[in-house]
mmCIF file of C-alpha atoms in Angstrom:
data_model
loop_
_atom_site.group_PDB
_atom_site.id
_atom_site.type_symbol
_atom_site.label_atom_id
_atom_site.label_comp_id
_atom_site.label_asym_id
_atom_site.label_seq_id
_atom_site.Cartn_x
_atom_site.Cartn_y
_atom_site.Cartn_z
ATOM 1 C CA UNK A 1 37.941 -32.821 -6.458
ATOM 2 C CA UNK A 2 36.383 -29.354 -6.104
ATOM 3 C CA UNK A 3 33.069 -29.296 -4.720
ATOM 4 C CA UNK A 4 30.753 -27.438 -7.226
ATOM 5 C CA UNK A 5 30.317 -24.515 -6.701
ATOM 6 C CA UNK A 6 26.160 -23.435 -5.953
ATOM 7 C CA UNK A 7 23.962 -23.157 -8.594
ATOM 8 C CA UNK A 8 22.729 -19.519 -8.592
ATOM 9 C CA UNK A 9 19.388 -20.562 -7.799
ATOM 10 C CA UNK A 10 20.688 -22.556 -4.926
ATOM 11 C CA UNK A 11 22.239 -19.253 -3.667
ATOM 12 C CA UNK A 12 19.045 -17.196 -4.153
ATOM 13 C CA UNK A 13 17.552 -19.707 -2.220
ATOM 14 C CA UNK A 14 19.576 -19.738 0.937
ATOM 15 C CA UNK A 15 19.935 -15.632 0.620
ATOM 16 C CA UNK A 16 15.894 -15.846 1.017
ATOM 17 C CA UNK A 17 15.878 -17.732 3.347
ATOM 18 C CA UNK A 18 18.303 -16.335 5.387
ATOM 19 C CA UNK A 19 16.823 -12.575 4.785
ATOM 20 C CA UNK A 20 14.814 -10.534 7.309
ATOM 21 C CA UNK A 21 11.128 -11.011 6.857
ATOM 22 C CA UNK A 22 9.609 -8.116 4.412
ATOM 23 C CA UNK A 23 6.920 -6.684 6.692
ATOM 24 C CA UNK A 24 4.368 -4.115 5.504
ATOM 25 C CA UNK A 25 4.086 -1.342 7.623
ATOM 26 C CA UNK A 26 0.777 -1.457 9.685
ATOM 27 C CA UNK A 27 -1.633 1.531 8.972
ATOM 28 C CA UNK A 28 -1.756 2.714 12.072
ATOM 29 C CA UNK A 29 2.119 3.030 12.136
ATOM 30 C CA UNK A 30 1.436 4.725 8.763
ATOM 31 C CA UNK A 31 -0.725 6.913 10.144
ATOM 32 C CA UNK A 32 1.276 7.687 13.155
ATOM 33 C CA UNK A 33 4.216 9.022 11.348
ATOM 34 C CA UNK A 34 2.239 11.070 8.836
ATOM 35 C CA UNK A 35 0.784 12.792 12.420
ATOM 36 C CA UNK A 36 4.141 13.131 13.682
ATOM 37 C CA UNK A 37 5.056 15.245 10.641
ATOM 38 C CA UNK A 38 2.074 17.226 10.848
ATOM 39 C CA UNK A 39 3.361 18.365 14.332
ATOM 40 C CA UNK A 40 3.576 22.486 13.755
ATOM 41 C CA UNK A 41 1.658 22.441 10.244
ATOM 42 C CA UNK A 42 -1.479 23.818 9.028
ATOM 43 C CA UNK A 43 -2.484 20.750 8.456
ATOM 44 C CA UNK A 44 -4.922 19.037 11.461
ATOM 45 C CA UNK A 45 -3.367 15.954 12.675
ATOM 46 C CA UNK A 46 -6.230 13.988 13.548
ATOM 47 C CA UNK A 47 -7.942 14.531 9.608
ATOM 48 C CA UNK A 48 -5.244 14.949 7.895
ATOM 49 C CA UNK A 49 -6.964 18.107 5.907
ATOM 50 C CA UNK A 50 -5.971 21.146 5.729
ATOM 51 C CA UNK A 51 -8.785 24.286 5.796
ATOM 52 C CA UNK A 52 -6.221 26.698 3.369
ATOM 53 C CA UNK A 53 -8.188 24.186 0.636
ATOM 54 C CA UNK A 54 -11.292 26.252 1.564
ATOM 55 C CA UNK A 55 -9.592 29.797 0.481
ATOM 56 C CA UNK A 56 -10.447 28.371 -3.094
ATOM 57 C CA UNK A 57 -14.323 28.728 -2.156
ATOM 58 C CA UNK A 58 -14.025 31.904 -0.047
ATOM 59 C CA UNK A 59 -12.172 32.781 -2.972
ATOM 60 C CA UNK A 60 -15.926 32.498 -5.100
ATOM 61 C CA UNK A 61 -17.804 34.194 -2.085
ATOM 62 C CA UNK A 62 -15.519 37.537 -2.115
ATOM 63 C CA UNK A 63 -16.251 37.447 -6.079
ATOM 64 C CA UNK A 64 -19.967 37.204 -5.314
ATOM 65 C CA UNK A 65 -19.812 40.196 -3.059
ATOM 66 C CA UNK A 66 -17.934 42.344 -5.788
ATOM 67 C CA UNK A 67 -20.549 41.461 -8.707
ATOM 68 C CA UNK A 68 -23.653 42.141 -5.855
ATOM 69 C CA UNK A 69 -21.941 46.252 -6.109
ATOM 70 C CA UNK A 70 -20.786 45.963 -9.678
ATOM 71 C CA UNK A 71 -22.736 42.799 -11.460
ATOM 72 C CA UNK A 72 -20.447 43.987 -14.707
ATOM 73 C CA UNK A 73 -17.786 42.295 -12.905
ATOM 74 C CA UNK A 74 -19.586 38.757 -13.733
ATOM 75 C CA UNK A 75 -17.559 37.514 -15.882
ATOM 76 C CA UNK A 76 -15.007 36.914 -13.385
ATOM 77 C CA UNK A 77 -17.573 34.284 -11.519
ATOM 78 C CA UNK A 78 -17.903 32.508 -15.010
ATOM 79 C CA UNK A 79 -14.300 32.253 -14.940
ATOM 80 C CA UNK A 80 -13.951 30.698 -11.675
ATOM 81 C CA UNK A 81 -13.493 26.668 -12.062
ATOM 82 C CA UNK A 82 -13.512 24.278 -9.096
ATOM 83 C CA UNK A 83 -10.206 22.564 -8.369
ATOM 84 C CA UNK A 84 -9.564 19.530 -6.544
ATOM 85 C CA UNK A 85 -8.559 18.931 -3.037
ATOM 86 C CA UNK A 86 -4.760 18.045 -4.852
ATOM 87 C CA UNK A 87 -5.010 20.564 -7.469
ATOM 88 C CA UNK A 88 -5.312 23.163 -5.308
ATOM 89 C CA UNK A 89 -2.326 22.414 -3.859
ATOM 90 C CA UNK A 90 -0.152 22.106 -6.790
ATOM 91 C CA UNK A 91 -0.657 25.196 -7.842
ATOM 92 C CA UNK A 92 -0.977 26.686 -4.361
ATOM 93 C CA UNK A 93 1.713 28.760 -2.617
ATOM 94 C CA UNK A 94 1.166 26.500 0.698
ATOM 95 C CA UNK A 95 4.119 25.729 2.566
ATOM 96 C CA UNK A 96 3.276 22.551 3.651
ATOM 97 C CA UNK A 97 1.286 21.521 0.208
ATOM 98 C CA UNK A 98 3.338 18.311 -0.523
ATOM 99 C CA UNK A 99 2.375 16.882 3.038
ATOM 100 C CA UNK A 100 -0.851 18.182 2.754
ATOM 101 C CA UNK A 101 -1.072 16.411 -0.711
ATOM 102 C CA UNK A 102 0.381 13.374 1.209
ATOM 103 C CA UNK A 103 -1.690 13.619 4.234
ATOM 104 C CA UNK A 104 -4.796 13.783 1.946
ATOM 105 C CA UNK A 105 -4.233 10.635 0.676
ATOM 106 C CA UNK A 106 -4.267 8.851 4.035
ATOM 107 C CA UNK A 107 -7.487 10.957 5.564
ATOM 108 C CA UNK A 108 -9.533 8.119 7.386
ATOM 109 C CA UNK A 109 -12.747 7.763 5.666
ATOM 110 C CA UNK A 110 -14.500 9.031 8.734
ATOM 111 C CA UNK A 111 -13.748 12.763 7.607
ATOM 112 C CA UNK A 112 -12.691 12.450 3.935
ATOM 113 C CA UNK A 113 -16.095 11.015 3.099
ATOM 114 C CA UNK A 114 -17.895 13.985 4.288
ATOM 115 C CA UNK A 115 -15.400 16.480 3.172
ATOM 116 C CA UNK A 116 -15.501 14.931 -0.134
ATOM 117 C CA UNK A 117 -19.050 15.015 -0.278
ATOM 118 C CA UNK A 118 -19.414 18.484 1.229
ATOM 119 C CA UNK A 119 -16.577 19.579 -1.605
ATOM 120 C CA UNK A 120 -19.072 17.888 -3.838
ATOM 121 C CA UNK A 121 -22.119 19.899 -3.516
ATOM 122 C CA UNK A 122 -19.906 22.909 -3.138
ATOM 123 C CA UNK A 123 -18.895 22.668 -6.681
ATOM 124 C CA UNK A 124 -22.644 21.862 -7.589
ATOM 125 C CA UNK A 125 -23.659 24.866 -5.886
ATOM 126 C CA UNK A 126 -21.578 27.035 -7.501
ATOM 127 C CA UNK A 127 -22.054 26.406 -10.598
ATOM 128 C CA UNK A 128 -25.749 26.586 -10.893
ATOM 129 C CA UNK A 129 -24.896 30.127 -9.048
ATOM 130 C CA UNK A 130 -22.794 30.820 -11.992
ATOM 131 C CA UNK A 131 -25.809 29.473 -14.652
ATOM 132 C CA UNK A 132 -28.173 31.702 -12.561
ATOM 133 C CA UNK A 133 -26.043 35.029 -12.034
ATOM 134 C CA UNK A 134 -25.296 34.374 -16.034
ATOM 135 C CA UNK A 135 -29.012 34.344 -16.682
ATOM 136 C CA UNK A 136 -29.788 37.560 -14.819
ATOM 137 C CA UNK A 137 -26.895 39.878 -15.757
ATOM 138 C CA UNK A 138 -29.190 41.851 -18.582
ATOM 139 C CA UNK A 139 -31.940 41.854 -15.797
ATOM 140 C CA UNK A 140 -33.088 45.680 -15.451
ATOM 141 C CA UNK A 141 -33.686 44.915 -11.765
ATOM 142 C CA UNK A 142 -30.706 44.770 -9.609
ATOM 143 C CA UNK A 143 -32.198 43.768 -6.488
ATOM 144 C CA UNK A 144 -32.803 40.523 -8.107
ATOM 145 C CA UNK A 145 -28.710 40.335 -9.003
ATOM 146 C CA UNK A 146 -28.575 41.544 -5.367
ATOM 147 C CA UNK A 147 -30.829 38.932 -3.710
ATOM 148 C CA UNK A 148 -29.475 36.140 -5.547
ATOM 149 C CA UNK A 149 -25.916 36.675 -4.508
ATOM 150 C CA UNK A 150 -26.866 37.429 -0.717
ATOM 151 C CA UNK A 151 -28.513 33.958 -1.048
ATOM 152 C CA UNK A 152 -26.017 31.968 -2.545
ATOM 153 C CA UNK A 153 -23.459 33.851 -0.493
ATOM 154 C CA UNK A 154 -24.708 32.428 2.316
ATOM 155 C CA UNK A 155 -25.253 28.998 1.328
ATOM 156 C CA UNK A 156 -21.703 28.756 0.038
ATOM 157 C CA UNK A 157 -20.622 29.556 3.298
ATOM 158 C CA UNK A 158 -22.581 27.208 5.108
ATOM 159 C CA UNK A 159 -21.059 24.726 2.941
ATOM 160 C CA UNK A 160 -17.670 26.140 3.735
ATOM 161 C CA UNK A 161 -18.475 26.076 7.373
ATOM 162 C CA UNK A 162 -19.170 22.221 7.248
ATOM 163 C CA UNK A 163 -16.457 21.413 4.992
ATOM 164 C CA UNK A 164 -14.295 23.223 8.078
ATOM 165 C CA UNK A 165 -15.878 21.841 10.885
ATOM 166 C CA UNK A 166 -15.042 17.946 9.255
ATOM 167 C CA UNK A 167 -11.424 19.697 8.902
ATOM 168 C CA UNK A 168 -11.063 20.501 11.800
ATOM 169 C CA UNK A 169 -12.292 17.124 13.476
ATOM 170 C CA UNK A 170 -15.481 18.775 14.750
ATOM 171 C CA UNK A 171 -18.049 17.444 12.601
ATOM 172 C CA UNK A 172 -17.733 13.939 10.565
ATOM 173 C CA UNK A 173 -20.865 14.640 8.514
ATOM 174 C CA UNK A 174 -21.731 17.059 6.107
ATOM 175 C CA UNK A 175 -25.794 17.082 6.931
ATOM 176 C CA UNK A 176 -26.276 20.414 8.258
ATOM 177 C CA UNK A 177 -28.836 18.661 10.918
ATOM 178 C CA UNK A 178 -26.379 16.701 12.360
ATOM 179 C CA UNK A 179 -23.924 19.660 12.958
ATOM 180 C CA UNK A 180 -26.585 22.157 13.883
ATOM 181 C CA UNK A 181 -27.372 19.213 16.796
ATOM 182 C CA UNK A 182 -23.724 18.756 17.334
ATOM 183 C CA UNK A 183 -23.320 22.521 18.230
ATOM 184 C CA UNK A 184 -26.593 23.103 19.998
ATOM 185 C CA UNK A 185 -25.676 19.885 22.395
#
């Protein structure tokens, strides 16, 4: 007589049994390959963020300059929206912007907390700079248009200087006390 033949359960069984162990891969290996492929990028290997995500701001600052000569050219401020770190990438002509999407997504909290926060109080920033510069446009003074952009001006780009500095692995804070003491050490 034939012996039966396994029930397919019984084969399932002895197939998972006999398989290789599924092992998750370790998140330092994770993170050890996504450095390896950052090898030659724009993208810094030990954050995993890349600065071109900062052009978006600078982008702001060079508009604030313009309207500081021309404050007709205000509108163009009101138009500017904030993107996101992954936004800005999608619709960016980076040639590296699905790793740096990729990358992003692994940054070890150490410098994505900052630069998130930092990003944070950049968009903030800028858009009570847009309220303001809205409020003063029919202002018959233009020094005050004038002083107001120098001002914000600069504090967008001390905001853009931290957000670079925990980019670039210098900084892994976004208090401006704790870099100022970083550099001055």
């Amino acid at each position: 007589m034939p012996s039966p033949s396994p029930s397919p359960r019984h084969s399932l069984d002895r197939s998972l049994s006999t398989s290789e162990p599924q092992v998750s891969p370790n998140i330092d290996d994770v993170l050890n390959r996504m450095r390896e492929r950052l090898a030659d990028t724009n993208i810094n290997s030990v954050t995993l963020l890349a600065t071109d995500y900062l052009n978006h701001f600078n982008e702001f600052v060079m508009l604030l300059d313009l309207v500081a000569d021309s404050p007709d050219l205000q509108d163009m401020l009101s138009d500017w929206e904030p993107k996101s770190y992954i936004t800005h990438f999608i619709d960016s002509g980076f040639s590296d912007k699905e790793l740096a999407i990729e990358a992003y997504a692994l940054a070890p909290p150490l410098y994505r907390d900052p630069f998130d926060a930092t990003i944070q109080q950049l968009n903030l920033l800028i858009s009570a700079i847009q309220g303001e510069l809205k409020d003063l446009v029919g202002d018959s003074n233009p020094d005050r248009i004038s002083t107001a952009v120098t001002t914000a001006s600069q504090e967008i780009r001390r905001l853009v200087d931290i957000a670079s500095a925990v980019t670039n692995g210098v900084a892994t804070t976004s208090r401006q006390d704790e870099i100022d003491q970083m550099f001055n050490s």
